Coordinates of C-alpha atoms in Angstrom, one line a residue:
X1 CA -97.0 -42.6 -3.7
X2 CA -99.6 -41.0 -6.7
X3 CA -98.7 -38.4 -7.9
X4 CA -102.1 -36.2 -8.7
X5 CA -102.8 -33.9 -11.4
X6 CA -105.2 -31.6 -12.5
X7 CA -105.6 -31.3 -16.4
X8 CA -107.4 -27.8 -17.2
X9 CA -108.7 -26.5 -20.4
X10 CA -108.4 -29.8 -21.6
X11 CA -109.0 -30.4 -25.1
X12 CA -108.9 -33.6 -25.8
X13 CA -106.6 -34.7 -23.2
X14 CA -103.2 -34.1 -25.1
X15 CA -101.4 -33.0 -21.7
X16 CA -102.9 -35.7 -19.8
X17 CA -101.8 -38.4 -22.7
X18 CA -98.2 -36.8 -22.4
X19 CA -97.8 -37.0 -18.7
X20 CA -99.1 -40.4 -18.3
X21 CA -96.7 -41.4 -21.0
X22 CA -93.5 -39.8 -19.2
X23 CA -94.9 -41.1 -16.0
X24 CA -94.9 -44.9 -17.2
X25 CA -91.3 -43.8 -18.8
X26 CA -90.2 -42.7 -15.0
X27 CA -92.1 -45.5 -13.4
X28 CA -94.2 -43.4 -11.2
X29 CA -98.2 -44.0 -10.6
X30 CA -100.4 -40.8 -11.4
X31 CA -104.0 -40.0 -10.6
X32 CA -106.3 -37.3 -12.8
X33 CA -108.7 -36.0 -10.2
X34 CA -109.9 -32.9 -11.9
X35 CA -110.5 -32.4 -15.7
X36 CA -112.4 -29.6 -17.2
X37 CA -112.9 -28.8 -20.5
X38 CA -116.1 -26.6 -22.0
X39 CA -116.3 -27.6 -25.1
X40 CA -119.0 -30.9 -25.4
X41 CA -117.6 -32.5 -28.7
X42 CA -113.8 -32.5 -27.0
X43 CA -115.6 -34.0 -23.5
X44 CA -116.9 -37.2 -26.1
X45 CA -113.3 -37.3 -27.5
X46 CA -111.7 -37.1 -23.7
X47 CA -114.3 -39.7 -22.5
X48 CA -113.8 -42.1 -25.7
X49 CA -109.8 -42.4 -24.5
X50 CA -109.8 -41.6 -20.8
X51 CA -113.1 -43.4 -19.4
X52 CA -114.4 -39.9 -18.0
X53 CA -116.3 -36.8 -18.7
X54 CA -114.6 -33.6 -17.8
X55 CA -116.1 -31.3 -16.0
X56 CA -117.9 -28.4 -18.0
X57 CA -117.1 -24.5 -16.9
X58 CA -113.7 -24.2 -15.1
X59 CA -115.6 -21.1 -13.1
X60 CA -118.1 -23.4 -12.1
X61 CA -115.2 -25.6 -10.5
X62 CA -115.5 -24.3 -7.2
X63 CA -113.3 -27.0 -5.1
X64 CA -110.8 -28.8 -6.6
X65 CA -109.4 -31.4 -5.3
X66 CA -106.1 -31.3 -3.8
X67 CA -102.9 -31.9 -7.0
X68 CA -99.7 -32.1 -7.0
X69 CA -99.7 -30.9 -10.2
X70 CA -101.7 -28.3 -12.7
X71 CA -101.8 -28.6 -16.4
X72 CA -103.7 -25.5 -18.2
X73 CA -103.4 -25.1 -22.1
X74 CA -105.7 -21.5 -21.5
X75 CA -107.4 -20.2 -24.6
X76 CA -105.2 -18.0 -26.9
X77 CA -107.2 -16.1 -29.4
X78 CA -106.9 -13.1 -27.0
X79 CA -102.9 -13.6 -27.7
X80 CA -102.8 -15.2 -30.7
X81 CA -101.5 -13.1 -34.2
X82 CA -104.4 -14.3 -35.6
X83 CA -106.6 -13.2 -33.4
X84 CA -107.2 -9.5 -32.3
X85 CA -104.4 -9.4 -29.7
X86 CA -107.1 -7.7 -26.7
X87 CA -105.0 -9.7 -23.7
X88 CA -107.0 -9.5 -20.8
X89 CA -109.5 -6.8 -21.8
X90 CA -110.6 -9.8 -23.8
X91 CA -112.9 -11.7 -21.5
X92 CA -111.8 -15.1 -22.8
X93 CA -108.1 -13.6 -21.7
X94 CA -109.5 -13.6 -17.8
X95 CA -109.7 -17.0 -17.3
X96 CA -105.9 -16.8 -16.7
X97 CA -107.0 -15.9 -13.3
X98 CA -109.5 -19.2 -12.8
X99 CA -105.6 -21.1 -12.9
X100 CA -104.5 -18.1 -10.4
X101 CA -107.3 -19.2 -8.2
X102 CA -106.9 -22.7 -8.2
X103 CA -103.3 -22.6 -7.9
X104 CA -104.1 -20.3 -4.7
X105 CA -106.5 -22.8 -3.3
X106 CA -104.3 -26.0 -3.7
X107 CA -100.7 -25.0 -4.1
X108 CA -99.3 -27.8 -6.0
X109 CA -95.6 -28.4 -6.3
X110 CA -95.8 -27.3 -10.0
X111 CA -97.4 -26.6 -13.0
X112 CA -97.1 -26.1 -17.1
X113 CA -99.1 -24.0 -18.5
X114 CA -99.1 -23.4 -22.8
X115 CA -99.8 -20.7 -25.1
X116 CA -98.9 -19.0 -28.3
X117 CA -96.1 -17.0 -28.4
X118 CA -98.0 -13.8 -29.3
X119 CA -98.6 -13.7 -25.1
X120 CA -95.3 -13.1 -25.2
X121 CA -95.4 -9.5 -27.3
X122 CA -98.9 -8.9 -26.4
X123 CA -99.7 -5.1 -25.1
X124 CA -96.0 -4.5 -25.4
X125 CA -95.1 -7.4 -22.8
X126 CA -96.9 -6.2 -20.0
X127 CA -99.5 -8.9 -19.9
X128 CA -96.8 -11.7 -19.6
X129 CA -95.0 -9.1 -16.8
X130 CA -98.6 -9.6 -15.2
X131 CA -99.0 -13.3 -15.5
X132 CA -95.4 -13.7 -14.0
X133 CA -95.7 -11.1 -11.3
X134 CA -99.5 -13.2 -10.1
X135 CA -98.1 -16.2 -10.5
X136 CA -94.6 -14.7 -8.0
X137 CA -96.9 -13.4 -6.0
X138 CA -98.4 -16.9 -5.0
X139 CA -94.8 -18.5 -4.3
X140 CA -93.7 -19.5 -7.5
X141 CA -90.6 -19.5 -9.8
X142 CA -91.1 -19.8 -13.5
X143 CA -89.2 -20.7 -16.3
X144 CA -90.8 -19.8 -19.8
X145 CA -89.6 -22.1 -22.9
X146 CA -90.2 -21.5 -26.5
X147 CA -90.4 -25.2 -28.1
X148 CA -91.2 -26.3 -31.6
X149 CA -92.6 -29.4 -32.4
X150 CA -90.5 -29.4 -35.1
X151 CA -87.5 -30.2 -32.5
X152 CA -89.5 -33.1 -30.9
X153 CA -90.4 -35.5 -33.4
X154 CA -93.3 -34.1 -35.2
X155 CA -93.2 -32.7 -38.3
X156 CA -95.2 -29.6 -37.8
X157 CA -93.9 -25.7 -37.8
X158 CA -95.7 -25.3 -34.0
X159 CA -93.9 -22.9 -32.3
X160 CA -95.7 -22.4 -28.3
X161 CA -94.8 -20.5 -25.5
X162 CA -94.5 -22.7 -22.2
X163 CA -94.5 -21.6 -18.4
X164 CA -92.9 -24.2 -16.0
X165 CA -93.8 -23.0 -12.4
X166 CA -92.6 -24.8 -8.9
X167 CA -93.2 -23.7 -5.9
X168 CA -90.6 -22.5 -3.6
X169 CA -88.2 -23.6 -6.2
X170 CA -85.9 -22.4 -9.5
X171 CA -87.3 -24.8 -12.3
X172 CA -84.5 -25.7 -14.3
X173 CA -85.7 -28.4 -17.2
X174 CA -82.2 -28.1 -19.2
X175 CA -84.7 -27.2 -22.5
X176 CA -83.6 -24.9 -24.5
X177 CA -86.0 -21.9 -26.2
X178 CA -85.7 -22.4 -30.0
X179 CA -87.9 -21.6 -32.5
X180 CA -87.3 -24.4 -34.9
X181 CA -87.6 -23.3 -38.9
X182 CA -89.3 -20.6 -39.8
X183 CA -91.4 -22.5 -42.6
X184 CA -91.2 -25.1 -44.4
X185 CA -88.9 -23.7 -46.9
X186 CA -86.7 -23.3 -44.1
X187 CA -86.5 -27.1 -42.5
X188 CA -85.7 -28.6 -46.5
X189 CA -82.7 -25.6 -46.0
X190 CA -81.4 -26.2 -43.1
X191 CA -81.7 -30.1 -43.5
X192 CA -79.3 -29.9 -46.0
X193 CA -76.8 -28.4 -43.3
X194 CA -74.7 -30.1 -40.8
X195 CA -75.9 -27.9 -37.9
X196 CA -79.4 -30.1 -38.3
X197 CA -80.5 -33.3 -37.5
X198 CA -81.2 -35.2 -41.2
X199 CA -83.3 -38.1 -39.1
X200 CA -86.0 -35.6 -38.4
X201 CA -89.2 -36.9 -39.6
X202 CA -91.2 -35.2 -42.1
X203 CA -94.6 -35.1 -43.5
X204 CA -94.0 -38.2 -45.7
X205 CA -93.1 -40.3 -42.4
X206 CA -97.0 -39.5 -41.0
X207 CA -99.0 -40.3 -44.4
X208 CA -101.5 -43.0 -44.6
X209 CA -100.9 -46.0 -46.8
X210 CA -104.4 -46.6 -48.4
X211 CA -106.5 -43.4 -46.9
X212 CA -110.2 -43.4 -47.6
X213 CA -111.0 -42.1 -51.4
X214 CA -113.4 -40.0 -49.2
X215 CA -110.4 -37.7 -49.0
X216 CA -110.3 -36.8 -52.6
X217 CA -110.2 -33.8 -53.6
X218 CA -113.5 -32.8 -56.3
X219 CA -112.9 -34.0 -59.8
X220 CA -113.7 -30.5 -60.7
X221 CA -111.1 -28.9 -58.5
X222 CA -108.2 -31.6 -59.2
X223 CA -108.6 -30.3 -62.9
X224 CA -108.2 -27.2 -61.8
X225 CA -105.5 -27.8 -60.3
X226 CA -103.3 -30.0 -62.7
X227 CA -104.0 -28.0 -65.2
X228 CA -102.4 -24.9 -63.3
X229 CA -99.3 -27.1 -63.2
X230 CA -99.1 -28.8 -66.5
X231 CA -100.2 -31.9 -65.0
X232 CA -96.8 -32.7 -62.6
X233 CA -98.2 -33.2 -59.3
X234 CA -94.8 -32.9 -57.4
X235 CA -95.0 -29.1 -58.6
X236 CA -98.1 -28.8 -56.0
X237 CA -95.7 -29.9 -52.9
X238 CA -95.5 -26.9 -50.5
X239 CA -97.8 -25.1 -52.6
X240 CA -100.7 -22.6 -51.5
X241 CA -103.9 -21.1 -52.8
X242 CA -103.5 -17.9 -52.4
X243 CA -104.3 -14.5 -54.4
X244 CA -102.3 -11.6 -53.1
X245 CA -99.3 -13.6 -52.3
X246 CA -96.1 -14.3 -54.5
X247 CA -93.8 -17.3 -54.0
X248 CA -94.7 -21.1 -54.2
X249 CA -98.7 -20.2 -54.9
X250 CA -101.2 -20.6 -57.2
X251 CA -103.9 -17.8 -58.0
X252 CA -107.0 -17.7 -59.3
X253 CA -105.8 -16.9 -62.5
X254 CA -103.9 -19.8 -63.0
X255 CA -106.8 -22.1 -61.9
X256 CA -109.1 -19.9 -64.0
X257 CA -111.9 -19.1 -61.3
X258 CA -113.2 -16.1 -63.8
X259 CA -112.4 -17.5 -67.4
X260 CA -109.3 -19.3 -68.5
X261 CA -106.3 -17.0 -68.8
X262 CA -102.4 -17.5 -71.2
X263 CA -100.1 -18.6 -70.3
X264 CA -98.6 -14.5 -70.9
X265 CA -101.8 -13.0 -68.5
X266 CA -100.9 -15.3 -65.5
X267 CA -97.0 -14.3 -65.9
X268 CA -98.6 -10.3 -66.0
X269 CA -100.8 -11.2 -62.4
X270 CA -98.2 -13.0 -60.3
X271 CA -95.3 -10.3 -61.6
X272 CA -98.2 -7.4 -60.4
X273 CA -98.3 -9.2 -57.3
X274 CA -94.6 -9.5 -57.0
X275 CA -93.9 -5.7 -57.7
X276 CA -97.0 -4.0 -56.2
X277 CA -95.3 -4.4 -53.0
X278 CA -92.2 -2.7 -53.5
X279 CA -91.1 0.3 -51.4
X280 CA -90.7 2.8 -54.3
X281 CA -94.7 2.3 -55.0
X282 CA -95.8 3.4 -51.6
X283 CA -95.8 2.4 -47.9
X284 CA -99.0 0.0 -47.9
X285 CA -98.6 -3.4 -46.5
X286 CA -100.3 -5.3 -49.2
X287 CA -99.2 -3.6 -52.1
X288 CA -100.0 -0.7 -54.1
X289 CA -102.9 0.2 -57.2
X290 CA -100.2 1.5 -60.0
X291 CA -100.3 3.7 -63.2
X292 CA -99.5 1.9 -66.2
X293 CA -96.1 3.8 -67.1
X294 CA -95.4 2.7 -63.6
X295 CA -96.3 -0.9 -64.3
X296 CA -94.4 -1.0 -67.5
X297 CA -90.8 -0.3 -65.2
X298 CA -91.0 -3.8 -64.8
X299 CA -93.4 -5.3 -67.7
X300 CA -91.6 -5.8 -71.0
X301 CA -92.5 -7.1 -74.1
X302 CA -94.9 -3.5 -74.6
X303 CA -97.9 -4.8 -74.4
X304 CA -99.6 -4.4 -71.1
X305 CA -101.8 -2.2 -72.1
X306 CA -103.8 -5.3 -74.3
X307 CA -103.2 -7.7 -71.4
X308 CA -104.2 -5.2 -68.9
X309 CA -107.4 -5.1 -70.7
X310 CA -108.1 -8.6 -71.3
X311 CA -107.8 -9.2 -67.3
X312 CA -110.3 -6.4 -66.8
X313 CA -112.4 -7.9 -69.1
X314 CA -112.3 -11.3 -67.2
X315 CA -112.6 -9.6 -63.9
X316 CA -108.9 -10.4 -62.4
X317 CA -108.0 -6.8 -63.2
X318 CA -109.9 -3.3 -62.1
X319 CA -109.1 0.6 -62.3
X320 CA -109.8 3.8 -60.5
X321 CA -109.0 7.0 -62.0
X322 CA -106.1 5.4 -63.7
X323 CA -104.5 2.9 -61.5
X324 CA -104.6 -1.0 -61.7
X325 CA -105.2 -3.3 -58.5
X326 CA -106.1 -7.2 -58.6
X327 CA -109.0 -8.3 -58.0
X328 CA -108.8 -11.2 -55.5
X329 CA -110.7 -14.3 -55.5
X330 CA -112.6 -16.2 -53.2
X331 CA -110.0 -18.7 -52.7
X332 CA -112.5 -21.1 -50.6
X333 CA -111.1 -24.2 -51.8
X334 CA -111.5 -27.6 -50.8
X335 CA -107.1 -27.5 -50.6
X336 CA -105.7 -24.1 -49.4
X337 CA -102.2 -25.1 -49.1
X338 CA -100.6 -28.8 -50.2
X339 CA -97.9 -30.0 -47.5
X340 CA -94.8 -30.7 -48.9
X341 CA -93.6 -34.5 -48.1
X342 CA -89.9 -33.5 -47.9
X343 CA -90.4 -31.2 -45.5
X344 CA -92.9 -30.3 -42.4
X345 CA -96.2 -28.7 -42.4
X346 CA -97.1 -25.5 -41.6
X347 CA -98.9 -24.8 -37.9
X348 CA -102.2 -26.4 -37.7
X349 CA -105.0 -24.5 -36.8
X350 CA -108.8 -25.2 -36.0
X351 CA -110.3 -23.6 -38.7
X352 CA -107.7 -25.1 -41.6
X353 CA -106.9 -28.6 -40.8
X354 CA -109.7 -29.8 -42.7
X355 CA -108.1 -27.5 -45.7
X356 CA -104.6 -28.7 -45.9
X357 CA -103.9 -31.1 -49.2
X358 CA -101.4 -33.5 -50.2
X359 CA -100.5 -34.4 -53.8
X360 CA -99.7 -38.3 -54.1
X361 CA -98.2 -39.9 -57.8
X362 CA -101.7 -39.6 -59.6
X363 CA -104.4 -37.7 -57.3
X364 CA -104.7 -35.0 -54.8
X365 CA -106.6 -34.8 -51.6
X366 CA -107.1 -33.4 -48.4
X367 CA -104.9 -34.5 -45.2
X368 CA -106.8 -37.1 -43.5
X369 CA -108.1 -36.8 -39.6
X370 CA -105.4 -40.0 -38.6
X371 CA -102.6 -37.8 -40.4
X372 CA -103.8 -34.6 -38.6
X373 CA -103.5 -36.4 -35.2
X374 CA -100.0 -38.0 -36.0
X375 CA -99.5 -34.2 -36.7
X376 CA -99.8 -33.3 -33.3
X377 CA -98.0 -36.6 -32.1
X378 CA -100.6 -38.7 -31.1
X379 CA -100.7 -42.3 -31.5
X380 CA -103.2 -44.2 -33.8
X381 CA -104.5 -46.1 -30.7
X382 CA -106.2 -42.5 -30.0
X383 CA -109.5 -42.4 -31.2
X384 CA -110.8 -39.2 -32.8
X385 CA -114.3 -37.8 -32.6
X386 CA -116.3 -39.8 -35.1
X387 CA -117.3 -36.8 -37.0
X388 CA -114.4 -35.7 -39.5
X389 CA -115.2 -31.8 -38.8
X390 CA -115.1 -32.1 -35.4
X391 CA -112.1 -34.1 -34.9
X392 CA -109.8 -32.0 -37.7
X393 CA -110.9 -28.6 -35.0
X394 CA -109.8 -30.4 -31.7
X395 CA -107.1 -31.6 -33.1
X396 CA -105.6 -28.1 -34.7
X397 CA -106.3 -27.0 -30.8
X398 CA -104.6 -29.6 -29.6
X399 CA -100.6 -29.5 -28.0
X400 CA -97.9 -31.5 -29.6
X401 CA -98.1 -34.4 -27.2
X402 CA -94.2 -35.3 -27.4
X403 CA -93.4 -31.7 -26.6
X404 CA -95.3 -31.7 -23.4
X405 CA -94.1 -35.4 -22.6
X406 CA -90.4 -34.0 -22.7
X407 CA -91.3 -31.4 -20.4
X408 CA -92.8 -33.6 -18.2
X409 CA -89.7 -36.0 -18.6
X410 CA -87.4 -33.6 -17.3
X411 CA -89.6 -32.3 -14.6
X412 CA -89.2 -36.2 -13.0
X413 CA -86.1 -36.1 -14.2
X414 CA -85.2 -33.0 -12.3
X415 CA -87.3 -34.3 -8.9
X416 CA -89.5 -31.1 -9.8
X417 CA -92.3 -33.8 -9.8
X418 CA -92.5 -35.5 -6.2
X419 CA -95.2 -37.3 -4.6
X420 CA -97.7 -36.4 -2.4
X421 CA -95.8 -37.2 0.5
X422 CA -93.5 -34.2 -0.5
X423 CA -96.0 -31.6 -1.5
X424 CA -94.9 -28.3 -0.3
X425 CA -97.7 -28.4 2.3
X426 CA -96.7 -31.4 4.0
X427 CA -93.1 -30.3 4.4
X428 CA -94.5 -26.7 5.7
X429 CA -94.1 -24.6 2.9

């Protein structure tokens, strides 16, 4: 028998490629017979590697066709950290229930829906406690997973909530919730220790050969740039553009955005940064505006007050009624952050794909689209949407396909994926 699935929310069709690919592994035959996905330039993607267009509006879906089994990647900015955490007084946070209604109109044997794992914290956990309790209330068990990709085979930091559901049934996959490194600082740590598994790939393993000089980064800002460094490109790996951070960053002082500062007014900015943030200055998050006498407790040499100057002067520096704060830049660069080789990247996103670097032997550019999409585990026989822009944001919306395929392994594995002949309404469920 075909084993028939719905594939919601679609995307670009990362669910459907990873349960075709576990279904070929487990030698079963599967059948799409729904696909929906708003968004017109991911329909072109789907159609360019499945040979259909999905259908528009899932609310507009008024009959599906009978599944055995639902796949829903639902939107998550209403959940998401980086989003404004609303839940379901978001409107975009309702369409949770267009997967309650369709899983109460065709009661397949199971489903997986994905999110981030801010759904899981979100309004204190009671908007998970709903989810569950809906989902219950229709006749199925749940089991919710916390997976990073960085555990599957693809170097990413992509940590994503999960919810396996079968009907009438316990799912038990035998996955384990972890959630992977931290950062990227983390996975070079821990793969130094026995406890981890020194084959796991990193971003080196996904780099193109001979990429497109298309990629380069602006002759301009690669000057910039070596020039921050003293010219050593491996000192860019990991690295990000950011003002108001410490750490493994570069500032707009050191790249010189408002006039070229020494080598002795960068090491005042990023030690600023560094201090403003300690406890005994004050409470605020992002750090504090201090006196001079109480920037000079951890200043020495006696002159800040000249270098404080000098940075007002260039605009990196500015007081109020006697208290110093940064100034920080416009850090709109073509490279925000440059991905470390030895290590993984950081979680892709739609908005920064485009944005994320790479620094190779003698020249830096950006990540291209192929590497973003090995990124998020798909092969290179996927074809991205011809334009560059719109193909680096579907694919930072994307799932980690060999997450989801391992899901979907164990859920044959398990027999929680049965044909039709065993759907819960033929055996009177």
């Amino acid at each position: 028998m075909t084993v028939r699935f719905v594939d919601l929310f679609a995307g670009v069709g990362g669910f459907r490629l990873a349960f075709e690919n576990a279904a070929q592994k487990a030698g079963s035959r599967v059948s799409c017979v729904l696909s929906s996905e708003i968004d017109k330039a991911a329909q072109e993607t789907y159609r360019l590697n499945f040979g259909e267009v999905p259908a528009g509006d899932i609310r507009e879906v008024l009959e599906p066709p009978q599944h055995d089994l639902l796949f829903a990647g639902f939107p998550c900015q209403p959940f998401s950290a980086a989003g404004k955490k609303r839940g379901f007084s978001d409107t975009r946070g309702t369409l949770f229930w267009e997967i309650e209604r369709i899983l109460k109109h065709s009661k397949p044997r199971a489903f997986v829906l994905e999110n981030v794992r801010g759904l899981l914290t979100n309004d204190g956990g009671r908007t998970i406690e709903v989810i569950l309790k809906h989902l219950s209330d229709l006749g199925y068990q749940t089991e919710t997973l916390l997976l990073n990709a960085s555990n599957y085979g693809v170097p990413q930091n992509r940590l994503r909530l999960f919810i396996v559901g079968a009907f009438g049934r316990q799912p038990d996959l035998g996955l384990q919730s972890s959630t992977g490194a931290a950062d990227t600082h983390s996975f070079k740590k821990s793969a130094q220790s026995t406890l981890w598994d020194t084959s796991a790939p990193t971003v080196a393993s996904i780099l193109e050969k001979s990429p497109s000089d298309d990629f380069l980064c602006s002759p301009s800002f690669s000057k910039k740039v070596l020039r921050a460094v003293g010219g050593d490109f491996s000192k860019l790996h990991g690295v990000r553009l950011i003002d108001y951070r410490g750490g493994n960053s570069l500032h707009s002082w050191d790249l010189g955005v408002k006039g070229s500062c020494t080598k002795r007014e960068r090491l005042f900015m990023t030690t600023l940064i560094q201090n403003r943030r300690r406890k005994i200055f004050g409470t605020h998050q992002d750090g504090k505006k201090l006196t001079l006498q109480e920037i000079e407790t951890f200043w020495e040499g006696g002159d800040a007050q000249t270098v404080i100057g000098s940075l007002e002067r260039k605009g990196y520096l500015k007081s109020h009624e006697g208290r110093y704060d940064p100034v920080c830049g416009n850090m709109s660069f073509e490279v925000f952050k440059f991905l470390d080789p030895a290590s993984i990247s950081i979680t892709l996103t739609s908005s920064d794909c485009q944005r994320l670097g790479i620094a190779e032997e003698d020249r830096i550019r950006r990540v291209t689209v192929r590497e973003c999409a090995r990124l998020m585990g798909y092969p290179d026989s996927f074809s991205p949407h011809p334009q560059n822009a719109k193909a680096y944001r579907q694919f930072g919306n994307s799932v980690a396909v060999p997450v989801v395929q391992r899901i979907c392994e164990r859920m044959f594995e398990t027999g929680l994926i049965q044909s039709a002949a065993t759907h819960p309404q033929a055996a009177g469920l």
